[in-house]
Coordinates of C-alpha atoms and ligand atoms in Angstrom, one line a residue:
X160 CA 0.0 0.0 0.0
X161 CA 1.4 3.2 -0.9
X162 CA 2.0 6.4 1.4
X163 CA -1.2 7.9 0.2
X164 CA -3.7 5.2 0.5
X165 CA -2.5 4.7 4.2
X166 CA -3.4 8.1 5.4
X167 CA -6.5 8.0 3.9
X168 CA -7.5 4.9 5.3
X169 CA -5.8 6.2 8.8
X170 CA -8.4 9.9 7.9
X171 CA -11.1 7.2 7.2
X172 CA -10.5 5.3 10.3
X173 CA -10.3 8.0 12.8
X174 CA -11.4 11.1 11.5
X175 CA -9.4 13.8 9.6
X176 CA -9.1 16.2 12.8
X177 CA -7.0 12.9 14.3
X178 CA -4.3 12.5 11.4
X179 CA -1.3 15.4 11.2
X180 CA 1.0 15.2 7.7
X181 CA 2.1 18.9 6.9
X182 CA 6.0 19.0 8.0
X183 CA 5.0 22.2 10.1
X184 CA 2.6 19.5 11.8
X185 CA 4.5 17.1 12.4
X186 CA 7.9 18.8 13.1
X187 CA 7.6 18.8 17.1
X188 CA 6.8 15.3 17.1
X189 CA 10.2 14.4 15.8
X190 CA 12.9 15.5 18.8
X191 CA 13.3 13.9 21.9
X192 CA 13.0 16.9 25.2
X193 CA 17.0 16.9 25.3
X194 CA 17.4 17.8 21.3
X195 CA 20.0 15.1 21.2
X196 CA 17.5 12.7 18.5
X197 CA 15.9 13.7 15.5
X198 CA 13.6 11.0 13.5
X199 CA 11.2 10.7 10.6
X200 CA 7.5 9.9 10.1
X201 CA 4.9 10.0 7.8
X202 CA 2.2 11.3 9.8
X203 CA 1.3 11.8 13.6
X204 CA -2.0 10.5 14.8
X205 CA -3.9 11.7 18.1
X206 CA -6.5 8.9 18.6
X207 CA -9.4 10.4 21.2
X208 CA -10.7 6.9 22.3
X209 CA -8.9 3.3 22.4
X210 CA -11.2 1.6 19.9
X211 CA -9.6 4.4 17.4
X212 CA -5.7 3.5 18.9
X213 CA -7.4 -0.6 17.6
X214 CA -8.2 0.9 14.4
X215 CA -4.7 2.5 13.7
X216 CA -2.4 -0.6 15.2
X217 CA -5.0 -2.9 12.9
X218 CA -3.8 -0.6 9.9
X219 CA -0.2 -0.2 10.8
X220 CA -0.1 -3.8 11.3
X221 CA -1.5 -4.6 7.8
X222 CA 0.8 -1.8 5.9
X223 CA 3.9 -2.7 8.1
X224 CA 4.2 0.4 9.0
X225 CA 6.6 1.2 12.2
X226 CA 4.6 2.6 15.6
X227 CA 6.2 4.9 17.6
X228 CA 3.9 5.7 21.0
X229 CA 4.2 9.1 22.7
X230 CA 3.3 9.9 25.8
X231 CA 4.7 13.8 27.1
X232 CA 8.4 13.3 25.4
X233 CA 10.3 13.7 28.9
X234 CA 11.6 10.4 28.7
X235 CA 15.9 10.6 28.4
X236 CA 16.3 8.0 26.5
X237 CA 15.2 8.9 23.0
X238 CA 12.4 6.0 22.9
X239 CA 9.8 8.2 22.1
X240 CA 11.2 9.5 19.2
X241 CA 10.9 8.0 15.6
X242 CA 14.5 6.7 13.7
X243 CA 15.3 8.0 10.4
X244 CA 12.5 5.2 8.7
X245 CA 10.4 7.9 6.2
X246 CA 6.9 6.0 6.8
X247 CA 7.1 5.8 10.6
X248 CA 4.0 7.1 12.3
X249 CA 4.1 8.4 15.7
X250 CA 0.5 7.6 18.0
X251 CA 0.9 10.7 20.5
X252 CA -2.0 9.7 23.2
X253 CA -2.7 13.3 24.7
X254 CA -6.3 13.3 23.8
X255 CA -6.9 10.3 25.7
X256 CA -6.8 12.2 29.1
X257 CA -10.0 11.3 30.9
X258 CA -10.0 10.1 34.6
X259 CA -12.3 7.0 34.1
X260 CA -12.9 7.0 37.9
X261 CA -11.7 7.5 41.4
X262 CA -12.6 4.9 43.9
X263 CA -11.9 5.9 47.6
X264 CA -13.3 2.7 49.7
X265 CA -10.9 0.2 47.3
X266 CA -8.3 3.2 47.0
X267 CA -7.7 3.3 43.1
X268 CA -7.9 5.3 40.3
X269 CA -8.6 4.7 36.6
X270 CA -7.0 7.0 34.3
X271 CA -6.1 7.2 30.2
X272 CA -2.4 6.8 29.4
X273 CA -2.5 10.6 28.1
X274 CA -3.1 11.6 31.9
X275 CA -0.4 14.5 33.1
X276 CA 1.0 12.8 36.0
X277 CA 0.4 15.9 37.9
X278 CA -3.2 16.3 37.1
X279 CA -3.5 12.4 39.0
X280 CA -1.7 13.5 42.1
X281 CA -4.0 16.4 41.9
X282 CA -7.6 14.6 41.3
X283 CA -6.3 12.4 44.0
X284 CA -5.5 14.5 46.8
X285 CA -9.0 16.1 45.6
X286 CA -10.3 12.7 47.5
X287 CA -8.1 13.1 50.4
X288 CA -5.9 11.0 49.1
X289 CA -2.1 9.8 47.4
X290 CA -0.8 9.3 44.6
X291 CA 2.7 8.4 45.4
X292 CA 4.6 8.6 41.9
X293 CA 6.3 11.2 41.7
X294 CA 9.2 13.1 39.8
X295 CA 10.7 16.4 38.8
X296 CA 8.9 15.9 35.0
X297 CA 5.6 15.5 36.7
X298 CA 3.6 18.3 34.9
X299 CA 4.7 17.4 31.6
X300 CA 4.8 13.5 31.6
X301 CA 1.9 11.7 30.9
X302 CA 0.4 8.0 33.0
X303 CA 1.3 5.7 29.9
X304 CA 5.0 7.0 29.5
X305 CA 5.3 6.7 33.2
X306 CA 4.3 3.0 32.9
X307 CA 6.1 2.1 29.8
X308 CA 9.1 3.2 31.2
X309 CA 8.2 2.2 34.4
X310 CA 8.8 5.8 36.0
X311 CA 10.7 6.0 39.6
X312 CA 10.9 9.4 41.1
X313 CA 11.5 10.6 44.8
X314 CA 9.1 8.2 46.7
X315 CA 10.4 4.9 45.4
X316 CA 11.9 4.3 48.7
X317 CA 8.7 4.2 50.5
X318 CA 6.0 3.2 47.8
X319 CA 7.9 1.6 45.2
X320 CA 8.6 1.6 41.6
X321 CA 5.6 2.5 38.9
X322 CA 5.1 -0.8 38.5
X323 CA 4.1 -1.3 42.2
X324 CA 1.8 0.8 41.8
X325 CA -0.2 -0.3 38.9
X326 CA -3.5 -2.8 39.5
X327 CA -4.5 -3.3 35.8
X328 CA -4.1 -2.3 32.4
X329 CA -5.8 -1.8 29.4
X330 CA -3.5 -1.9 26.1
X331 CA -3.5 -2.3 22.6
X332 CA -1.8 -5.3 20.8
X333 CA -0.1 -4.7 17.6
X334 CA -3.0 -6.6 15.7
X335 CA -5.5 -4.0 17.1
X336 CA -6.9 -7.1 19.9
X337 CA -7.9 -4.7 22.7
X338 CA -6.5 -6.5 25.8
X339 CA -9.2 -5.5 28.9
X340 CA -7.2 -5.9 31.9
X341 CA -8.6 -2.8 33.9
X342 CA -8.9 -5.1 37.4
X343 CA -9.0 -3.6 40.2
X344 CA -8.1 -6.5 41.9
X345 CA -5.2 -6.5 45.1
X346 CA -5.2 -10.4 44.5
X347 CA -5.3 -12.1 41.5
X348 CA -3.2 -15.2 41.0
X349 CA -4.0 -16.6 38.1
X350 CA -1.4 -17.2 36.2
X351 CA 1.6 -14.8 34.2
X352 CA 0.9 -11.2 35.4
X353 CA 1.2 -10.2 31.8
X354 CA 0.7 -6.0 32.7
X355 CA 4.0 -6.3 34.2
X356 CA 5.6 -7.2 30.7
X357 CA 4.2 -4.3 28.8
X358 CA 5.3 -2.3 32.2
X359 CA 8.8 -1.0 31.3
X360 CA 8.5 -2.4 27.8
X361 CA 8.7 1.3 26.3
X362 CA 6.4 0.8 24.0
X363 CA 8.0 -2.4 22.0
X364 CA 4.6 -4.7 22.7
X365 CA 1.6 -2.7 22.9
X366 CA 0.1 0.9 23.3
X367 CA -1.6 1.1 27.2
X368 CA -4.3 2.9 27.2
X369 CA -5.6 3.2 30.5
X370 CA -5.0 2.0 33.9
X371 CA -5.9 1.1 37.6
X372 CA -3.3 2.8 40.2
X373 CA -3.7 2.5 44.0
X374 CA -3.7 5.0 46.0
X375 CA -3.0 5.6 49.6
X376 CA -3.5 7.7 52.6
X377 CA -2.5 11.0 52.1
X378 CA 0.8 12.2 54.4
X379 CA -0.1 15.7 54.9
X380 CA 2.4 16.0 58.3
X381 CA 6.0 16.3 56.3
X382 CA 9.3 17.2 57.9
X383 CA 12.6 17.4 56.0
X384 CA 16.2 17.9 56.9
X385 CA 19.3 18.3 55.1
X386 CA 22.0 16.6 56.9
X387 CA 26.0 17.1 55.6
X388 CA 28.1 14.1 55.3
X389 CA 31.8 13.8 55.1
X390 CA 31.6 10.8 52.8
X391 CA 29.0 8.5 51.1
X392 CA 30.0 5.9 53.6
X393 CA 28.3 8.3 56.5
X394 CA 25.5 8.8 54.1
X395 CA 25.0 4.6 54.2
X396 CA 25.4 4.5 58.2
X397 CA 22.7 7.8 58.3
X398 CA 20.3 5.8 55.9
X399 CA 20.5 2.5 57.8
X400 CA 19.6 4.5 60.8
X401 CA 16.8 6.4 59.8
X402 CA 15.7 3.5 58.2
X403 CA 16.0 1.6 61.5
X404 CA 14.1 4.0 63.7
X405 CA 11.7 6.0 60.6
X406 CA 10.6 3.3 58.9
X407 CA 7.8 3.6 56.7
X408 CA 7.6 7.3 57.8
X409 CA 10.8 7.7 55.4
X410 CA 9.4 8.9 52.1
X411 CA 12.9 9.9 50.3
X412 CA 16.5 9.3 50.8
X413 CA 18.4 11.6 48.6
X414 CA 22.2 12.2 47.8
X415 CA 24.1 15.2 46.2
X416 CA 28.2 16.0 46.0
X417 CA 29.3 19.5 47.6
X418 CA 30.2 20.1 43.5
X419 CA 26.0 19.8 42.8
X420 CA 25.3 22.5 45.6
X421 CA 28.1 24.5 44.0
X422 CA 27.3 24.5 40.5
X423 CA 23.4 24.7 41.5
X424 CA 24.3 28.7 43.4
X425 CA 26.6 29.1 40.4
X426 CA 23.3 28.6 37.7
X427 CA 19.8 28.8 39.7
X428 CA 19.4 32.3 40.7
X429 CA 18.4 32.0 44.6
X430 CA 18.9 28.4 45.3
X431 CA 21.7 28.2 48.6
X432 CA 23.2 25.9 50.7
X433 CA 21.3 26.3 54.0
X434 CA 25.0 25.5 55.8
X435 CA 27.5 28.2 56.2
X436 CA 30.5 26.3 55.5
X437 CA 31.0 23.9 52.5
X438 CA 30.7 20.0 53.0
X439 CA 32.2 17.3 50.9
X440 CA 28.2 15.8 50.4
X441 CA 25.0 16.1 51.5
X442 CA 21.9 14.0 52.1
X443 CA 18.1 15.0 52.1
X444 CA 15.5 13.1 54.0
X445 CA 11.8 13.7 54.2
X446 CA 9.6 12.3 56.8
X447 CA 5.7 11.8 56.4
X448 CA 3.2 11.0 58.2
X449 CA -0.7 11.0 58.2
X450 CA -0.6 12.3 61.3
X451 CA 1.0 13.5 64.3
X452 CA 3.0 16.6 63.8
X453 CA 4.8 16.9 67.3
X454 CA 5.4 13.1 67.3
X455 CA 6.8 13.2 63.6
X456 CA 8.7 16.4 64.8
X457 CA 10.3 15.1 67.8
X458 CA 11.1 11.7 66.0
X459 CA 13.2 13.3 63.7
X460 CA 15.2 15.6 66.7
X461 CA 15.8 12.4 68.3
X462 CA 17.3 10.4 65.3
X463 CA 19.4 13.9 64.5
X464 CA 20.8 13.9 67.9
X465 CA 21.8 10.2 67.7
X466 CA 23.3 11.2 64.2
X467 CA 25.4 13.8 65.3
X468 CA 26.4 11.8 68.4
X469 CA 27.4 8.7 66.7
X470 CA 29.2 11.0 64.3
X471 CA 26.8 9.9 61.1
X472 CA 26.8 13.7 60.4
X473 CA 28.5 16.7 60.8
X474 CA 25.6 19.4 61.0
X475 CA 21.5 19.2 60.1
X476 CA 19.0 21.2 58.7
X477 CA 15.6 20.9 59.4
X478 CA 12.7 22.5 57.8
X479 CA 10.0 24.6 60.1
X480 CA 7.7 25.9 57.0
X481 CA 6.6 24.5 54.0
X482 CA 8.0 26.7 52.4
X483 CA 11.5 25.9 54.0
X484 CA 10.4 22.3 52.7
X485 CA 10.0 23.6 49.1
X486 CA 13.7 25.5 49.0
X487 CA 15.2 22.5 50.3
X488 CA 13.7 20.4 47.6
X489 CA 14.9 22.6 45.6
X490 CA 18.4 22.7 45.9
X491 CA 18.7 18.5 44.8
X492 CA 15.5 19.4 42.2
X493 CA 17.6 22.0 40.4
X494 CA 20.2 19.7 39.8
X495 CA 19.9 18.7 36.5
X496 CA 18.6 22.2 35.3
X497 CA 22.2 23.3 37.0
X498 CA 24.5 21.1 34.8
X499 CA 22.5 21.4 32.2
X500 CA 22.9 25.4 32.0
X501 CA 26.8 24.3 32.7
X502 CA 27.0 22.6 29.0
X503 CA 26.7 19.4 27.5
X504 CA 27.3 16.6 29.7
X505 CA 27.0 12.7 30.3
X506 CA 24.3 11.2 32.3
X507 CA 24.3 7.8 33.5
X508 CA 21.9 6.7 35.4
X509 CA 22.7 3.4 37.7
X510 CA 21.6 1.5 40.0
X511 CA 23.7 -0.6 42.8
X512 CA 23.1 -2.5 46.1
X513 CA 23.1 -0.1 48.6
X514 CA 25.5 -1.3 50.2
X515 CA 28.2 -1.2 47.6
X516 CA 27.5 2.9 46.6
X517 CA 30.8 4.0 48.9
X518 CA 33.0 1.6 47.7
X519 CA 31.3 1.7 43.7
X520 CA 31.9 5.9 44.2
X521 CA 36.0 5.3 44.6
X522 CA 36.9 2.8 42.2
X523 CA 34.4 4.5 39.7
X524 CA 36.1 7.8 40.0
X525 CA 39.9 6.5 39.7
X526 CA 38.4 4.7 36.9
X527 CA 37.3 7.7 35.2
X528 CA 40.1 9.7 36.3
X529 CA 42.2 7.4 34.4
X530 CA 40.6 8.2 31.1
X531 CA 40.5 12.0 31.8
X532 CA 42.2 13.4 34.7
X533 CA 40.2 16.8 34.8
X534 CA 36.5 15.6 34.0
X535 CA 33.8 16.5 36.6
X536 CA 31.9 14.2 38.5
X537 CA 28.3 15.8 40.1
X538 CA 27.0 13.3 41.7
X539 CA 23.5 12.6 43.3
X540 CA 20.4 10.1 42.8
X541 CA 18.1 8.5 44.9
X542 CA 20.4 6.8 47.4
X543 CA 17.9 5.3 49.5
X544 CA 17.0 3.1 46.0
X545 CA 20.5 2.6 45.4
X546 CA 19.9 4.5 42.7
X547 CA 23.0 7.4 41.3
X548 CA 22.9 9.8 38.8
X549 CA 26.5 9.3 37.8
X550 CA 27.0 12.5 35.7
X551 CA 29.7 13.9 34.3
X552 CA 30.8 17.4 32.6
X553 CA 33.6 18.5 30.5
X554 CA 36.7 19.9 32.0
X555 CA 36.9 23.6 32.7
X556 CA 37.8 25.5 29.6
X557 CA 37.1 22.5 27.4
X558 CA 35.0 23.3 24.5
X559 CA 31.2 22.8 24.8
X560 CA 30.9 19.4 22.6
X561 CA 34.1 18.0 24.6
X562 CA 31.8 15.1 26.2
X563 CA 30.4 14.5 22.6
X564 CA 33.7 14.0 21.0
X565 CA 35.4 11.8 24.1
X566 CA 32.2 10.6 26.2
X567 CA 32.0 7.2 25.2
X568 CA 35.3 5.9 27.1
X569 CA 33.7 7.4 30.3
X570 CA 30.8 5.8 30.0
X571 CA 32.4 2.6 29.3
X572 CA 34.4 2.6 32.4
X573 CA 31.4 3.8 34.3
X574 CA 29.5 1.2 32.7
X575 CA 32.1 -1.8 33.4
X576 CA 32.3 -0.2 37.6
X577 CA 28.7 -0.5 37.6
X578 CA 28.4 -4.3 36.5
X579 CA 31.7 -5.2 38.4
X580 CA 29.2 -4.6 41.5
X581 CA 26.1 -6.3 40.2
X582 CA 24.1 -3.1 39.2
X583 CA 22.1 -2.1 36.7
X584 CA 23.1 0.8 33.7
X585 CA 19.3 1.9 33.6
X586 CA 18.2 2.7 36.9
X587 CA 14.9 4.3 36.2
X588 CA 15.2 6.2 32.3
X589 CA 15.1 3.3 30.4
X590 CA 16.9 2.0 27.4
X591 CA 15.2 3.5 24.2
X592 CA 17.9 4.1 21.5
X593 CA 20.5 6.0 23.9
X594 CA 21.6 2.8 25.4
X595 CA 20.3 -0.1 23.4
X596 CA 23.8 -1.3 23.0
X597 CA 24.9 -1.1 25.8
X598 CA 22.0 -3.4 26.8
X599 CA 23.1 -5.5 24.7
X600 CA 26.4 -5.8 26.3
X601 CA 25.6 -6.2 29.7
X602 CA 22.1 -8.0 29.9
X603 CA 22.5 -12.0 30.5
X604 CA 22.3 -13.7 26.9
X605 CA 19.5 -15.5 28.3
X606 CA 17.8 -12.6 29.7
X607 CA 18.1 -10.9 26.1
X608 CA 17.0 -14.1 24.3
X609 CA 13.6 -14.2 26.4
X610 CA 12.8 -10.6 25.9
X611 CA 13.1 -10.9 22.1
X612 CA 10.8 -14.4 22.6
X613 CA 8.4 -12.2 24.2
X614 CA 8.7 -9.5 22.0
X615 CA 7.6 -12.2 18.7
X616 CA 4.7 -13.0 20.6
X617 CA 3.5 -9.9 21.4
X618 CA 4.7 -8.3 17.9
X619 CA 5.3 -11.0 15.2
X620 CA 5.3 -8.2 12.6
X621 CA 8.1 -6.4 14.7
X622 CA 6.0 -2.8 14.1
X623 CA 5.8 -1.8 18.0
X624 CA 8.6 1.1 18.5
X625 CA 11.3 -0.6 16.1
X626 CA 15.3 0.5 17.0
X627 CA 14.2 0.7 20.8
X628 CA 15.4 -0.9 23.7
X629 CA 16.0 -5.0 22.0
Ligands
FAD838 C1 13.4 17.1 34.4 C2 13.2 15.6 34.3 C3 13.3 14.8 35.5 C4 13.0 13.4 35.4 N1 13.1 12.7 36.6 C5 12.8 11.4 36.5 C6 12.8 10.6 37.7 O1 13.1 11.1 38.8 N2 12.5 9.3 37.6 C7 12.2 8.7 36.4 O2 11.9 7.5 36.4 N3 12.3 9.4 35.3 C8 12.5 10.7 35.3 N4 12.5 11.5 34.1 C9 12.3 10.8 32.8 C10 10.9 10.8 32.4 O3 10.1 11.8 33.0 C11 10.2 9.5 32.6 O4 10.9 8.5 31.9 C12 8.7 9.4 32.3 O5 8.1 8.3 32.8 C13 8.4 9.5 30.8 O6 7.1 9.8 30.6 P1 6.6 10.5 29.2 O7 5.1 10.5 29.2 O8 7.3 11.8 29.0 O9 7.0 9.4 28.1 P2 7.7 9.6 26.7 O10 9.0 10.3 26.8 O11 6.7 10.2 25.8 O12 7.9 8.1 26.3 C14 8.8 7.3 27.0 C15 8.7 5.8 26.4 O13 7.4 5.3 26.7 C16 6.8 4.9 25.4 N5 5.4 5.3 25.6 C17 4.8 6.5 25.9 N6 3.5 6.4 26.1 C18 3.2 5.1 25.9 C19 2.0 4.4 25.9 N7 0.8 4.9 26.2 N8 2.0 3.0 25.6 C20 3.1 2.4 25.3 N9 4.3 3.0 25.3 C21 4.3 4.4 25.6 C22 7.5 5.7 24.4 O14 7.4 5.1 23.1 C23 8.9 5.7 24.9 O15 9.6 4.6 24.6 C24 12.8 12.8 34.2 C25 12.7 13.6 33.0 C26 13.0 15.0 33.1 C27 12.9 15.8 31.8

């Protein structure tokens, strides 16, 4: 079938307001949110209803033509961007946006994948109550990217990954075959728990189009503290204690390098250090609680004192405001926005057992040192997950594109550290195209040779997001 007769049947199928061709059109569907990918397609659809995402997976299917799913393009990874195939077609699912329902005796909520994250948290605590998932992208991201990537964010330590969250799923298989699995269900053993496998599959198997989240009671009572460390080994015996005496009331455990808080006052107008003097690293707890403000406050006294007695920290912050809460969010949230105003950089994001982050941190950076004696490390991530965003900037003075032009042997060595300890090279971003090879390298040949099993029975005609992640 040529070009032409597929987009009219696509026009025929789901209505003319619901099919975009023009370059102008199409042109902000082709870059990933860093700039660093740039695809083709043929055409962008924005289906309103699932039976209409059936109808254009039935006609993709028959044409062969590629499916790339996109939910609100925040993803790092580049997988919800088309390659340079001319008759891909992208299936953005922003018109499919409607909160199907919120039930507050069995604590879920049914949502469409093109659901801002934000907007959930928001109908949620509308109900008086949580929504747990959550990260910096929030108000951009949508529910389906969040699953297909299996989003983590600041509260994994508590509440889990996205996919802990998830009940059901409704999806799309390649075919068009709508699969109905919008349970609500806390039990259901019945065999393979098959919304896990199209959870974190980044769109290779299916389009989701909906699904069932829990939610939980909200935590309204929040305390947080900043605490400076001399060395992420303090930061491991300050974790296992608050995780001792805190536990479920700990709701994130987060790291950053004295260099992050530096280049953070250096690039965010009116984001400081709430210390005086300088530490080599910092953590950032919060505390939550339902209820019980004095009891949540003097808790976390008590567990500072013990810190600072059994020398787990040099000095503390703690919040008394919500507003203190917010500034001291935002000196780890403005992180990212920090390097990236510093220039072009390299971001890895790992994961390792907990355990092994001090000893991973040394032999990482002689590692890297090796390759380029000058190169700067800012380090941070969600500690408490095991969970480091390994990054990496160009030397002072070097030119701008220096981490383009010698990257890769950096992230080879940080790469090699990482699996040395057992750890994982995608932490929470994903594979998508940025690190398909390097999935190749260090996934178990097994591992890989399932996957790609699953992959044929969920998508004999290989059309679901082709050049991502397998
Ligand atoms: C500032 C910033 C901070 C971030 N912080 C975090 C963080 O703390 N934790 C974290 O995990 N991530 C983080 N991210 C990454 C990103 O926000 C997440 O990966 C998010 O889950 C992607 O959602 P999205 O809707 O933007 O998906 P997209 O980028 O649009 O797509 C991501 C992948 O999912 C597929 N996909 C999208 N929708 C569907 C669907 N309905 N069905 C099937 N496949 C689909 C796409 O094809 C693609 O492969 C951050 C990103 C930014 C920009």
């Amino acid at each position: 079938m040529n070009s032409v007769n597929f987009i009219q049947r696509l026009r025929d199928a789901i209505g003319d307001d619901s099919v975009f061709t023009t370059p102008d059109d199409i042109a902000p569907w082709l870059t990933d949110w860093r700039g660093l990918y740039r695809g083709h397609a043929q055409a962008v659809v924005r289906p309103r209803t699932t039976e209409a995402v059936s109808r254009v997976l039935a006609l993709c299917q028959d044409a062969r033509v590629p499916v790339v799913p996109r939910g609100g393009n925040t993803g790092l990874c580049g997988g919800a961007t088309p390659d340079g195939a001319s008759n891909n077609l992208v299936l953005s699912l922003d018109r499919m946006n409607a909160i199907r329902g919120i039930d507050t005796i069995a604590n879920t909520l049914v949502a469409e994948a093109g659901c801002i994250l934000g907007d959930l948290q928001r109908a949620a605590a509308e109900v008086n109550r949580l929504l747990p998932l959550s990260l910096a992208a929030e108000d951009s991201c949508q529910l389906g990217g969040n699953l297909a990537t299996n989003a983590g964010g600041v509260n994994v330590v508590r509440y889990g990954m996205a996919r802990e969250l998830v009940l059901g799923l409704e999806a799309v298989l390649p075919g068009g075959e709508i699969w109905h699995g919008l349970r609500t269900l806390r039990k259901d053993n019945t065999g393979y728990d098959l919304k896990q496998l199209l959870i974190g599959s980044e769109g290779t198997l299916g389009v989701i189009t909906a699904a069932a989240l829990r939610l939980y009671a909200p935590t309204p009572v929040r305390q947080v503290v900043i605490a400076a460390v001399a060395s992420p080994r303090q930061a491991l015996a300050l974790y296992e204690l608050l995780f001792a005496e805190c536990g479920p009331r700990m709701q994130a455990f987060e790291f950053f390098t004295g260099e992050c808080v530096d280049l953070v006052a250096a690039n965010v107008e009116g984001v400081r250090s709430p210390f005086a003097g300088r530490h080599p690293a910092y953590v950032l707890v919060e505390l939550a609680d339902t209820a019980d403000e004095a009891g949540l406050n003097a808790l976390l006294e008590r567990v500072i004192e013990q810190a600072i007695e059994r020398d787990l920290c040099a000095d503390a912050v703690v919040s008394s405001s919500l507003a203190q809460i917010e500034a001291m969010w935002k000196l780890r949230e403005e992180i990212s926005e920090a390097q990236r105003a510093d220039g072009l950089h390299l971001k890895h994001d790992v994961s390792l057992p907990i355990e092994a982050i001090p000893d991973f941190m040394v032999s990482a950076e002689a590692r890297i040192r090796r390759v380029c004696p000058d190169v700067r490390p800012f380090i941070f991530g969600h500690f408490g997950d095991g969970n480091l965003h390994y990054n990496l900037s160009r030397p002072a003075g070097a030119p701008n594109d220096f981490m383009a032009q010698h990257g890769e042997p950096l992230t080879a060595e940080v790469l090699d550290e990482v699996a040395q300890y057992g750890g994982s090279i995608s932490a929470e971003h994903g594979i998508g195209q940025l690190k398909r090879d390097y999935f190749a390298k260090y996934k178990a040949p097994l591992e890989l040779r399932l996957m790609r099993e699953i992959k044929q029975v969920f998508d004999p005609a290989g059309i679901m997001n082709p050049g991502k992640l397998l």
